[in-house]
Structure formats: structure tokens, C-alpha cells
């Protein structure tokens, strides 16, 4: 919680000083790159486990620790490095800091390494931080076509993924049973990755289509969501355990589509100072 608080303060300072939509998008891109990587090593291959002891379900409890790292702490440092284009001294320093925190968590027994090692983390960050630095100035230029679609996908991914995971982690709102793992929590988490990435892909494709009427995109997305939900329920893959579960998962992608429209406009015209012009610019 202390690490999260410090990271959030750093985020607020950067967002306040930059006041640019591209800064928010850069942060989200950093999160999604981590989400995809962690899906491979953590969700599907059991690389490590957190023990914050906040939830009764051991696996979902571990997810909260992973979210702290992948949604808050590491992307916050990556945001600082990329926005201010800091050099290798800062990159190495941040890697050493995170490696030290990881070692401390292991010693405090709130973090267990299985086949993963602290050295792997350091090596991965040695690639991740410079990549984030490269993406930011490239993203500031006007984008169209495939590059715009890729950035939209990465920007919208963490929003969809986080909203997808939190309800069943915190409230056990649904269970996915594709039969990939014997443990329902493992099965749900693994299929949740595939589900949210599929929704983001469909949303991105809809955003790239130029239709005269916006509502057609929303209607198409909602129709797809309803059909997928019905199909998953009929096949016994999706089990809703709370009355509001289906409504939430049918509605929140529409919000993501709306956010994607805003992001798409800013990507298409290049760097912008923010969602709203300052008072001096209005006049």
C-alpha cells in the first residue's frame, strides 16, 4: 500500500505538469505491455505469487499484489522516464530500486518466486524502460492506419483488463470454465485474459471504421457482446454468480469505445495539451 501511494503521487505530479492526453495514453500503453507479458509468465505459467492476505481466495489475493506492480508502481516509473526522456543513469537506478523492493518482498514473505528470478525482472526492465522511452516521442506525431490501431489497442487494453478482472477478484461475480485448469480461479483468470483482449481487438477495429453514424458502432459492439455472452452461457463456460454481472460486462465496453473515440482523435492529430483548452486559448 505504501508503494502504491508513492507511485500514485508520482503519477499525479506528472499528469498535472504535462496536462496532455498523450501522457495518459503513454501510461496506459506502459500498463498494457506489462499486462500482456505478465499474462504469459504469471497467469499461464505460474512464475510467482504475492501474499498480501487481503482476500480469502489465495490466487485472487495474489492478483492484487500483481496489480500493484503492473498497474501502479512500474508504469509510474516508466512514465517518468519516457515523458522526461531521462537517460541510462535513471534507468539503471530505477531497475536497482525495483530489484531491491522485489528482494525485500521476498524476505518479508509477501512474495514467493517459483521459476522466476529477480535477475529476470532486471533484464526485462532493461528492455521495457528503453522501449517505453522510444514509444512516447513516436506517439506524439500524428498517427493513422496500423500504427494508430496498435496504439489504440494498447491504450484501451488496461482499462478493459482491469474492469474485467476486479469484479470477479473482489466480488466473485463470475466464473469462466473453459477447462484449461482444474482450479476455477486459474481457469477464470486465464480465460479472462483472452476475453478482455478479444473485446479490445473488436473495439479497436470498430474505431478504425469510418461510418457516418456513431451509434452504428455502439450497436455492433453491443450485439457482439450479447451474442458472445449467450454463447458462453449455453456452453457452460460463463457462470454469473451475482445479478448485476451480465449487465456490467455488457455495458462497460461501450464506455471503452467512447474513450477510444477520444484517444483516436488525439492520435490522429498528434500532440495535444489536454482534454480542454486553457482559458487563454479559448479567447
Rosetta silent file (secondary structure, phi, psi, omega in degrees, C-alpha in Angstrom):
SEQUENCE: XXXXXXXXXXXXXXXXXXXXXXXXXXXXXXXXXXXXXXXXXXXXXXXXXXXXXXXXXXXXXXXXXXXXXXXXXXXXXXXXXXXXXXXXXXXXXXXXXXXXXXXXXXXXXXXXXXXXXXXXXXXXXXXXXXXXXXXXXXXXXXXXXXXXXXXXXXXXXXXXXXXXXXXXXXXXXXXXXXXXXXXXXXXXXXXXXXXXXXXXXXXXXXXXXXXXXXXXXXXXXXXXXXXXXXXXXXXXXXXXXXXXXXXXXXXXXXXXXXXXXXXXXXXXXXXXXXXXXXXXXXX
SCORE:     score description
SCORE:     0.000 S_00000001
   1 L     0.000  -37.157  177.383    0.000    0.000    0.000 S_00000001
   2 H   -64.941  -42.275  178.194    2.902    2.331    0.733 S_00000001
   3 H   -63.086  -40.734  179.382    4.469    1.578   -2.645 S_00000001
   4 H   -64.237  -42.455 -178.402    1.131    2.197   -4.373 S_00000001
   5 H   -62.164  -46.469  179.466    0.643    5.515   -2.592 S_00000001
   6 H   -61.689  -42.547 -178.799    4.080    6.811   -3.584 S_00000001
   7 H   -65.175  -41.190  179.801    3.559    5.693   -7.190 S_00000001
   8 H   -65.455  -39.209  176.688    0.148    7.346   -7.427 S_00000001
   9 H   -60.119  -42.852  178.089    1.593   10.618   -6.084 S_00000001
  10 H   -61.942  -41.872  178.080    4.257   10.482   -8.806 S_00000001
  11 H   -60.168  -47.572 -177.647    1.565    9.883  -11.434 S_00000001
  12 H   -60.310  -41.533 -179.920   -0.489   12.850  -10.254 S_00000001
  13 H   -62.463  -45.959 -179.585    2.548   15.148  -10.366 S_00000001
  14 H   -65.256  -45.860 -179.820    3.427   14.131  -13.944 S_00000001
  15 H   -61.635  -40.036 -178.401   -0.183   14.364  -15.161 S_00000001
  16 H   -67.275  -40.321 -177.350   -0.613   17.780  -13.540 S_00000001
  17 H   -74.975  -36.044 -177.456    2.560   19.203  -15.029 S_00000001
  18 H   -84.574  -42.798  179.849    2.073   17.808  -18.532 S_00000001
  19 L    49.040   48.450 -178.839   -1.717   18.124  -18.842 S_00000001
  20 L  -128.925  136.544  176.811   -1.643   16.182  -22.091 S_00000001
  21 H   -60.966  -33.926  179.666   -3.898   13.382  -23.231 S_00000001
  22 H   -63.539  -28.013  176.794   -0.836   11.727  -24.700 S_00000001
  23 H   -66.683  -42.238  176.640    0.631   11.476  -21.199 S_00000001
  24 H   -63.657  -43.023 -179.745   -2.388    9.459  -20.058 S_00000001
  25 H   -64.808  -38.580  178.054   -2.170    7.286  -23.152 S_00000001
  26 H   -61.167  -42.538  178.083    1.549    6.719  -22.575 S_00000001
  27 H   -60.560  -45.542 -178.659    0.847    5.499  -19.060 S_00000001
  28 H   -64.590  -38.012  177.338   -1.842    3.099  -20.314 S_00000001
  29 H   -61.922  -42.879  177.640    0.458    1.755  -23.019 S_00000001
  30 H   -60.678  -38.639  178.192    3.080    1.030  -20.369 S_00000001
  31 H   -66.073  -46.152 -175.083    0.491   -0.836  -18.309 S_00000001
  32 H   -66.050  -37.234  176.345   -0.767   -2.926  -21.222 S_00000001
  33 H   -59.565  -39.024  176.546    2.724   -4.035  -22.248 S_00000001
  34 H   -69.155  -42.042  179.403    3.174   -5.321  -18.702 S_00000001
  35 H   -57.017  -45.675 -177.987   -0.283   -6.940  -18.682 S_00000001
  36 H   -65.305  -44.746  179.720    0.488   -8.909  -21.835 S_00000001
  37 H   -63.741  -44.085 -178.790    3.910  -10.004  -20.576 S_00000001
  38 H   -68.597  -29.125  176.529    2.559  -10.947  -17.146 S_00000001
  39 H   -59.846  -37.131 -178.770   -0.296  -12.901  -18.738 S_00000001
  40 H   -74.015  -50.685 -172.647    2.325  -15.194  -20.262 S_00000001
  41 H   -84.681  -30.434 -173.590    4.665  -15.642  -17.290 S_00000001
  42 H   -99.026  -55.714 -176.816    2.243  -15.236  -14.377 S_00000001
  43 H   -68.933  -48.888 -173.432   -1.267  -16.275  -15.393 S_00000001
  44 L   -90.939  -18.614 -175.354   -0.393  -19.091  -17.784 S_00000001
  45 L  -128.045    9.181  171.228    2.975  -20.204  -16.376 S_00000001
  46 L    51.293   54.080 -174.620    2.835  -19.531  -12.616 S_00000001
  47 L   -73.821  -32.582 -176.106    6.077  -17.583  -12.288 S_00000001
  48 E  -157.672  177.875  178.391    5.454  -16.108   -8.823 S_00000001
  49 E  -151.816  134.443  174.715    2.837  -15.458   -6.157 S_00000001
  50 E   -94.743  155.410  178.974    2.003  -12.498   -3.910 S_00000001
  51 L  -133.706   62.199  178.336    0.661  -12.869   -0.366 S_00000001
  52 L   -71.039  -19.023  178.380   -0.961   -9.558    0.663 S_00000001
  53 L    57.967   46.456  177.065   -3.572  -11.557    2.617 S_00000001
  54 L  -105.364  -22.217 -178.503   -6.415   -9.213    1.721 S_00000001
  55 L  -123.662  153.960 -178.924   -8.723  -11.766    0.063 S_00000001
  56 L   -71.625  -33.879  178.552   -9.843  -15.229    1.095 S_00000001
  57 L   -79.653  120.190 -174.133   -9.043  -16.747   -2.296 S_00000001
  58 H   -60.493  -41.411 -176.563   -5.274  -17.284   -2.408 S_00000001
  59 H   -71.318  -43.119  178.076   -4.957  -16.879   -6.179 S_00000001
  60 H   -68.359  -31.812  175.428   -7.094  -13.748   -6.382 S_00000001
  61 H   -61.282  -40.592  177.749   -5.196  -12.390   -3.395 S_00000001
  62 H   -64.288  -34.836  179.011   -2.020  -12.759   -5.426 S_00000001
  63 H   -59.301  -37.604  179.949   -3.659  -10.837   -8.283 S_00000001
  64 H   -61.963  -40.451  176.524   -3.977   -7.777   -6.047 S_00000001
  65 H   -65.282  -40.910  178.945   -0.233   -7.807   -5.463 S_00000001
  66 H   -65.447  -37.813  178.752    0.422   -8.208   -9.178 S_00000001
  67 H   -63.168  -39.458  177.742   -1.924   -5.317   -9.965 S_00000001
  68 H   -56.806  -41.492 -178.765    0.047   -3.091   -7.580 S_00000001
  69 H   -75.129  -48.982 -170.306    3.186   -3.809   -9.561 S_00000001
  70 H   -85.780  -22.162 -179.145    1.828   -3.842  -13.116 S_00000001
  71 H  -101.805  -22.871 -171.301   -0.831   -1.138  -12.874 S_00000001
  72 H  -121.476  -65.506 -167.027    0.786    1.306  -10.468 S_00000001
  73 H   -70.660  -57.271 -176.682    4.465    1.121   -9.488 S_00000001
  74 H   -64.638  -45.732  178.185    6.385    0.031  -12.608 S_00000001
  75 H   -62.485  -29.078  178.108    4.285    2.061  -15.117 S_00000001
  76 H   -64.972  -44.562  177.244    4.690    5.151  -12.930 S_00000001
  77 H   -66.678  -38.638  177.884    8.475    4.944  -13.180 S_00000001
  78 H   -63.913  -36.899  178.735    8.224    4.192  -16.901 S_00000001
  79 H   -62.865  -44.949  179.368    6.020    7.271  -17.333 S_00000001
  80 H   -62.089  -45.212 -179.703    8.634    9.498  -15.676 S_00000001
  81 H   -61.548  -41.713 -174.297   11.430    8.043  -17.801 S_00000001
  82 H   -79.055  -44.493 -176.938    9.518    8.442  -21.062 S_00000001
  83 H   -65.748  -40.412 -179.174    7.853   11.823  -20.559 S_00000001
  84 L   -97.300    2.308  177.248   11.068   13.495  -19.366 S_00000001
  85 L    48.707   53.042 -179.831   13.304   11.314  -21.594 S_00000001
  86 L   -74.587  153.053 -173.630   15.672   10.505  -18.741 S_00000001
  87 L   -87.003 -167.353 -173.863   18.940    8.736  -19.531 S_00000001
  88 H   -67.142  -27.271  177.177   20.574    5.453  -18.580 S_00000001
  89 H   -58.496  -45.288 -179.795   21.596    6.670  -15.145 S_00000001
  90 H   -72.001  -37.557  178.829   17.928    6.918  -14.183 S_00000001
  91 H   -60.633  -49.855  179.883   17.007    3.693  -15.957 S_00000001
  92 H   -63.502  -38.911  179.203   19.640    1.711  -14.080 S_00000001
  93 H   -63.718  -43.551  178.865   18.696    3.457  -10.837 S_00000001
  94 H   -66.317  -37.795  178.111   15.006    2.606  -11.210 S_00000001
  95 H   -64.295  -43.380  178.416   15.853   -1.010  -12.061 S_00000001
  96 H   -62.396  -40.161  178.333   18.046   -1.265   -8.959 S_00000001
  97 H   -61.785  -47.476 -178.920   15.235    0.248   -6.873 S_00000001
  98 H   -68.146  -37.218  176.459   12.649   -2.228   -8.148 S_00000001
  99 H   -63.993  -39.671  177.527   15.039   -5.168   -7.762 S_00000001
 100 H   -65.071  -40.117  177.881   15.660   -4.097   -4.169 S_00000001
 101 H   -65.340  -41.751  178.628   11.929   -3.857   -3.488 S_00000001
 102 H   -61.461  -43.419  177.657   11.393   -7.296   -5.019 S_00000001
 103 H   -62.278  -41.594  179.840   14.155   -8.735   -2.807 S_00000001
 104 H   -63.417  -42.126  179.004   12.612   -7.060    0.245 S_00000001
 105 H   -62.191  -37.733  176.811    9.176   -8.505   -0.565 S_00000001
 106 H   -64.661  -44.204 -179.782   10.720  -11.977   -0.801 S_00000001
 107 H   -65.320  -33.694  179.051   12.440  -11.518    2.567 S_00000001
 108 L   -81.780   -3.055  178.225    9.185  -10.297    4.133 S_00000001
 109 L    61.379   34.402  170.616    7.445  -13.382    2.697 S_00000001
 110 L  -107.930    8.967 -178.573    4.773  -11.399    0.897 S_00000001
 111 E  -152.855  122.998 -179.029    6.187  -12.507   -2.448 S_00000001
 112 E  -116.360  127.544  175.926    7.212  -16.028   -3.494 S_00000001
 113 E   -93.617  131.707  174.490    9.325  -16.777   -6.552 S_00000001
 114 L   -97.969  -95.267  176.299    8.791  -20.128   -8.275 S_00000001
 115 L   -90.773  -10.680  178.982   10.760  -20.393  -11.501 S_00000001
 116 L   -75.860  153.231  178.565   11.063  -16.606  -11.808 S_00000001
 117 L  -134.034  154.368  179.987   14.187  -14.789  -10.538 S_00000001
 118 H   -60.490  -34.194  177.360   14.966  -11.186   -9.585 S_00000001
 119 H   -61.405  -35.476  177.305   17.597  -11.160  -12.321 S_00000001
 120 H   -64.213  -39.340  178.007   14.870  -11.891  -14.884 S_00000001
 121 H   -61.184  -46.412 -179.250   12.977   -8.846  -13.641 S_00000001
 122 H   -62.084  -42.509  179.658   16.052   -6.638  -14.015 S_00000001
 123 H   -66.042  -41.841  178.696   16.730   -7.941  -17.521 S_00000001
 124 H   -62.913  -41.446  179.044   13.114   -7.449  -18.549 S_00000001
 125 H   -68.373  -28.565  177.943   13.089   -3.872  -17.255 S_00000001
 126 H   -65.104  -24.030  175.057   16.332   -3.224  -19.106 S_00000001
 127 H   -94.289  -37.582 -175.144   14.314   -3.819  -22.287 S_00000001
 128 H   -67.017  -49.282 -176.109   10.989   -2.392  -21.106 S_00000001
 129 H   -62.028  -47.961  176.912   12.130    1.066  -19.960 S_00000001
 130 H   -62.495  -35.398  178.025   14.030    1.999  -23.166 S_00000001
 131 H   -62.129  -43.810  178.001   11.103    0.719  -25.254 S_00000001
 132 H   -62.070  -38.509  178.312    8.698    2.986  -23.365 S_00000001
 133 H   -62.344  -38.039 -179.258   11.084    5.907  -23.927 S_00000001
 134 H   -70.938  -38.500 -176.024   11.035    5.256  -27.684 S_00000001
 135 H   -63.792  -39.231 -172.100    7.251    4.945  -27.865 S_00000001
 136 H   -60.863  -55.755  178.963    6.487    8.346  -26.326 S_00000001
 137 H   -63.845  -31.155  176.904    8.062   10.716  -28.904 S_00000001
 138 H   -67.145  -37.617 -178.930    6.839    8.435  -31.693 S_00000001
 139 H   -69.141  -27.103 -176.151    3.303    8.565  -30.311 S_00000001
 140 L   -68.785  -20.286  177.691    3.302   12.388  -30.237 S_00000001
 141 L   -82.101  150.024 -179.241    3.323   12.523  -34.035 S_00000001
 142 L   -55.914  135.174 -176.400    0.018   12.229  -35.917 S_00000001
 143 L  -122.142  147.229  174.439   -0.890    8.594  -36.441 S_00000001
 144 L  -150.222  167.972  177.031   -3.139    6.779  -38.893 S_00000001
 145 H    65.018 -138.608 -174.334   -3.694    3.279  -40.182 S_00000001
 146 H   -63.744  -38.849 -179.836   -1.967    0.362  -38.486 S_00000001
 147 H   -65.753  -38.103  177.461    0.152    2.429  -36.093 S_00000001
 148 H   -66.332  -41.624  179.270   -2.930    4.251  -34.833 S_00000001
 149 H   -63.723  -41.572  179.507   -4.796    0.972  -34.383 S_00000001
 150 H   -62.180  -46.060 -179.683   -1.874   -0.547  -32.459 S_00000001
 151 H   -65.929  -38.415  176.681   -1.663    2.415  -30.085 S_00000001
 152 H   -61.905  -43.882  178.976   -5.431    2.397  -29.558 S_00000001
 153 H   -58.880  -45.423 -178.650   -5.317   -1.301  -28.717 S_00000001
 154 H   -70.421  -32.732  178.941   -2.542   -0.752  -26.168 S_00000001
 155 H   -70.733  -40.475 -175.125   -4.266    2.301  -24.669 S_00000001
 156 H   -83.951  -21.171 -176.841   -7.639    0.612  -24.218 S_00000001
 157 H   -54.835  -52.228 -176.836   -6.265   -2.757  -23.087 S_00000001
 158 H   -67.869  -27.897  176.252   -5.549   -1.933  -19.429 S_00000001
 159 H   -66.389  -48.711  179.108   -8.909   -0.207  -18.983 S_00000001
 160 H   -64.962  -44.356 -177.353  -10.747   -3.252  -20.282 S_00000001
 161 H   -64.116  -42.599 -179.020   -8.479   -5.716  -18.487 S_00000001
 162 H   -67.511  -44.321  178.579   -8.728   -4.017  -15.099 S_00000001
 163 H   -66.618  -31.280  177.812  -12.518   -3.628  -15.271 S_00000001
 164 H   -66.800  -42.306 -172.376  -12.739   -7.241  -16.433 S_00000001
 165 H   -83.666  -41.933 -171.155  -10.716   -8.631  -13.537 S_00000001
 166 H   -57.418  -41.984 -179.297  -11.679   -6.576  -10.489 S_00000001
 167 H   -61.213  -42.530 -178.520  -15.348   -7.693  -10.218 S_00000001
 168 H   -82.532  -19.411  174.035  -14.589  -11.427  -10.129 S_00000001
 169 H   -74.135  -46.720 -173.697  -11.493  -10.922   -7.969 S_00000001
 170 H   -86.433  -34.710 -172.201  -13.227   -8.770   -5.345 S_00000001
 171 L  -120.538    0.552 -178.109  -16.845   -9.959   -5.544 S_00000001
 172 L    52.226   43.058 -173.525  -16.630  -13.404   -7.239 S_00000001
 173 L   -69.387  -29.253 -179.994  -19.165  -12.039   -9.725 S_00000001
 174 E  -150.818  162.659  176.293  -18.465  -14.652  -12.395 S_00000001
 175 E  -132.919  134.208  171.782  -16.581  -17.826  -13.152 S_00000001
 176 E  -103.284  133.836  179.950  -15.180  -18.927  -16.501 S_00000001
 177 L  -128.772   68.700  176.175  -14.857  -22.676  -17.029 S_00000001
 178 L   -75.085  -12.995  179.378  -13.128  -23.338  -20.374 S_00000001
 179 L    87.081   20.401 -179.994  -11.484  -26.387  -18.801 S_00000001
 180 L   -80.974  -33.255 -179.874   -7.889  -25.215  -19.150 S_00000001
 181 L  -131.419  153.416  179.510   -7.055  -25.569  -15.434 S_00000001
 182 L   -73.877  -32.071  179.263   -8.555  -27.678  -12.647 S_00000001
 183 L   -80.193  123.482 -179.605   -8.725  -24.708  -10.260 S_00000001
 184 H   -56.752  -35.763  179.959  -11.722  -22.441  -11.089 S_00000001
 185 H   -66.767  -40.506  177.177   -9.747  -19.305  -10.131 S_00000001
 186 H   -65.817  -44.521  179.918   -6.931  -20.239  -12.532 S_00000001
 187 H   -60.261  -45.333 -178.606   -9.443  -21.098  -15.247 S_00000001
 188 H   -64.162  -43.710 -178.357  -11.318  -17.833  -14.758 S_00000001
 189 H   -65.216  -43.388 -178.393   -8.157  -15.721  -14.805 S_00000001
 190 H   -65.395  -45.790  179.920   -6.754  -17.364  -17.926 S_00000001
 191 H   -69.867  -31.420  176.957   -9.972  -17.087  -19.896 S_00000001
 192 H   -59.170  -36.505  176.584  -10.430  -13.531  -18.604 S_00000001
 193 H   -61.256  -49.883 -179.096   -7.186  -12.595  -20.395 S_00000001
 194 H   -62.844  -39.868 -177.693   -8.466  -13.988  -23.691 S_00000001
 195 H   -64.217  -50.315 -174.709  -11.869  -12.374  -23.189 S_00000001
 196 H   -69.136  -35.867  177.470  -10.645   -8.852  -22.499 S_00000001
 197 H   -65.586  -35.916  178.112   -8.067   -8.915  -25.320 S_00000001
 198 H   -66.679  -42.462  178.694  -10.778  -10.055  -27.733 S_00000001
 199 H   -63.284  -41.892  179.512  -13.105   -7.252  -26.650 S_00000001
 200 H   -66.054  -38.736  178.545  -10.338   -4.664  -27.058 S_00000001
 201 H   -62.677  -45.859  178.796   -9.469   -6.022  -30.506 S_00000001
 202 H   -63.126  -42.861  179.096  -13.101   -5.781  -31.641 S_00000001
 203 H   -61.589  -43.077  179.585  -13.400   -2.281  -30.169 S_00000001
 204 H   -62.810  -42.839  178.779  -10.234   -1.147  -31.931 S_00000001
 205 H   -62.733  -39.945  177.783  -11.453   -2.464  -35.271 S_00000001
 206 H   -65.345  -37.003  179.069  -14.749   -0.625  -34.847 S_00000001
 207 H   -67.345  -27.080 -178.375  -12.895    2.581  -34.027 S_00000001
 208 H   -83.439  -10.580  179.486  -10.891    2.302  -37.239 S_00000001
 209 L   -87.335  132.011  179.076  -14.034    2.074  -39.396 S_00000001
 210 L   -96.418   94.993  175.341  -15.353    5.389  -40.723 S_00000001
 211 L  -106.560  150.481 -176.644  -19.136    5.216  -40.546 S_00000001
 212 L   -64.264  -39.783 -176.001  -21.398    8.209  -40.902 S_00000001
 213 L  -109.829  125.036 -179.280  -23.345    7.498  -37.733 S_00000001
 214 L   -61.515  -36.350 -171.997  -21.521    6.797  -34.438 S_00000001
 215 H   -63.085  -22.042 -179.787  -24.381    4.817  -32.974 S_00000001
 216 H   -63.916  -38.695  178.925  -23.842    2.023  -35.513 S_00000001
 217 H   -64.122  -42.505  179.503  -20.505    1.174  -33.850 S_00000001
 218 H   -65.579  -39.607  179.162  -22.119    1.044  -30.430 S_00000001
 219 H   -65.426  -41.445  178.970  -24.939   -1.124  -31.755 S_00000001
 220 H   -63.687  -45.573 -179.554  -22.476   -3.514  -33.418 S_00000001
 221 H   -62.543  -44.783 -178.675  -20.360   -3.816  -30.280 S_00000001
 222 H   -65.786  -38.484  177.534  -23.371   -4.427  -28.050 S_00000001
 223 H   -62.037  -44.332  178.324  -24.773   -7.034  -30.453 S_00000001
 224 H   -61.700  -43.901 -179.226  -21.441   -8.885  -30.457 S_00000001
 225 H   -61.496  -43.013  179.970  -21.262   -8.748  -26.651 S_00000001
 226 H   -64.059  -45.238 -179.273  -24.786  -10.162  -26.284 S_00000001
 227 H   -63.268  -43.092  179.403  -24.116  -12.978  -28.754 S_00000001
 228 H   -64.421  -42.141  179.716  -20.819  -13.903  -27.074 S_00000001
 229 H   -62.418  -45.701  179.014  -22.438  -13.845  -23.624 S_00000001
 230 H   -62.324  -43.449 -179.222  -25.299  -16.074  -24.723 S_00000001
 231 H   -63.606  -44.893 -179.655  -22.904  -18.486  -26.437 S_00000001
 232 H   -64.571  -37.904  178.704  -20.594  -18.719  -23.404 S_00000001
 233 H   -69.084  -41.490  179.779  -23.536  -19.327  -21.087 S_00000001
 234 H   -63.252  -34.164 -179.108  -25.046  -22.004  -23.332 S_00000001
 235 L   -88.059    0.345  177.620  -21.745  -23.868  -23.454 S_00000001
 236 L    76.196   13.326  179.346  -21.296  -23.628  -19.689 S_00000001
 237 L   -80.805  -36.703 -178.941  -18.132  -21.550  -19.937 S_00000001
 238 E  -105.754  125.612  176.931  -19.613  -18.471  -18.264 S_00000001
 239 E  -124.884  110.089  178.127  -21.320  -18.742  -14.872 S_00000001
 240 E   -84.584  131.325 -175.685  -22.684  -15.480  -13.429 S_00000001
 241 L  -112.262   -4.913  177.368  -22.868  -15.513   -9.626 S_00000001
 242 L  -133.467  144.972 -172.393  -24.266  -12.001   -8.979 S_00000001
 243 L   -60.950  -31.008 -176.127  -27.341  -10.448  -10.592 S_00000001
 244 L   -88.190   -1.542 -173.810  -25.505   -7.389  -11.957 S_00000001
 245 H   -57.015  -53.994 -175.793  -22.671   -9.370  -13.523 S_00000001
 246 H   -62.409  -41.755 -178.811  -24.047   -9.644  -17.057 S_00000001
 247 H   -61.500  -42.203 -179.729  -25.187   -6.014  -17.133 S_00000001
 248 H   -61.745  -47.449 -175.439  -21.747   -4.750  -16.122 S_00000001
 249 H   -75.490  -15.425  173.460  -19.900   -6.763  -18.744 S_00000001
 250 H   -86.386  -23.465 -173.751  -22.365   -5.743  -21.441 S_00000001
 251 H   -99.761  -36.922 -173.358  -22.129   -2.035  -20.631 S_00000001
 252 H   -65.678  -28.234  175.224  -18.516   -1.242  -19.719 S_00000001
 253 H   -63.906  -26.190  176.490  -17.173   -1.986  -23.247 S_00000001
 254 H   -66.035  -37.415  175.676  -19.408    0.836  -24.513 S_00000001
 255 H   -65.001  -39.668  178.512  -17.553    3.197  -22.190 S_00000001
 256 H   -64.447  -38.825  176.570  -14.257    1.892  -23.538 S_00000001
 257 H   -62.354  -40.265  178.344  -15.476    2.558  -27.077 S_00000001
 258 H   -64.274  -45.052  177.411  -16.326    6.114  -26.052 S_00000001
 259 H   -63.002  -38.271  179.087  -12.870    6.623  -24.501 S_00000001
 260 H   -62.092  -34.281  176.935  -11.333    5.126  -27.632 S_00000001
 261 H   -62.950  -40.629  178.398  -13.015    7.779  -29.766 S_00000001
 262 H   -65.945  -48.174  179.856  -11.329   10.495  -27.691 S_00000001
 263 H   -61.022  -41.455 -178.518   -7.945    8.778  -27.835 S_00000001
 264 H   -60.942  -39.527  178.745   -8.303    8.175  -31.570 S_00000001
 265 H   -65.084  -41.001 -179.832   -8.861   11.862  -32.299 S_00000001
 266 H   -70.544  -36.099  177.156   -5.779   12.876  -30.336 S_00000001
 267 H   -67.306  -35.819 -177.204   -3.651   10.211  -32.001 S_00000001
 268 H   -68.921  -32.384 -177.443   -4.852   11.318  -35.426 S_00000001
 269 H  -105.575    1.420  177.293   -3.846   14.962  -34.940 S_00000001
 270 L    88.575 -164.316 -172.861   -0.727   14.491  -32.824 S_00000001
 271 L   -56.629  138.080  178.077    0.260   16.026  -29.525 S_00000001
 272 L  -133.474  153.599 -177.023   -2.434   17.866  -27.615 S_00000001
 273 L   -82.689  -13.696  179.609   -2.266   19.807  -24.367 S_00000001
 274 L   161.559 -176.305  179.377   -5.262   18.165  -22.787 S_00000001
 275 L   -69.467  -36.899 -176.598   -8.952   17.375  -22.942 S_00000001
 276 L  -126.878  141.061  177.284   -9.943   21.026  -22.619 S_00000001
 277 L   -70.286  152.927  176.496   -8.137   24.192  -23.755 S_00000001
 278 L   -71.236  165.763 -174.704   -6.978   26.634  -21.135 S_00000001
 279 H   -60.372  -36.108 -179.016   -8.909   29.850  -20.629 S_00000001
 280 H   -68.531  -28.440 -179.500   -6.344   31.917  -22.554 S_00000001
 281 H   -79.946  -26.903  179.329   -6.673   29.585  -25.560 S_00000001
 282 H   -67.290  -31.263 -178.151  -10.468   29.802  -25.606 S_00000001
 283 L   -89.753    0.000    0.000  -10.272   33.527  -26.196 S_00000001
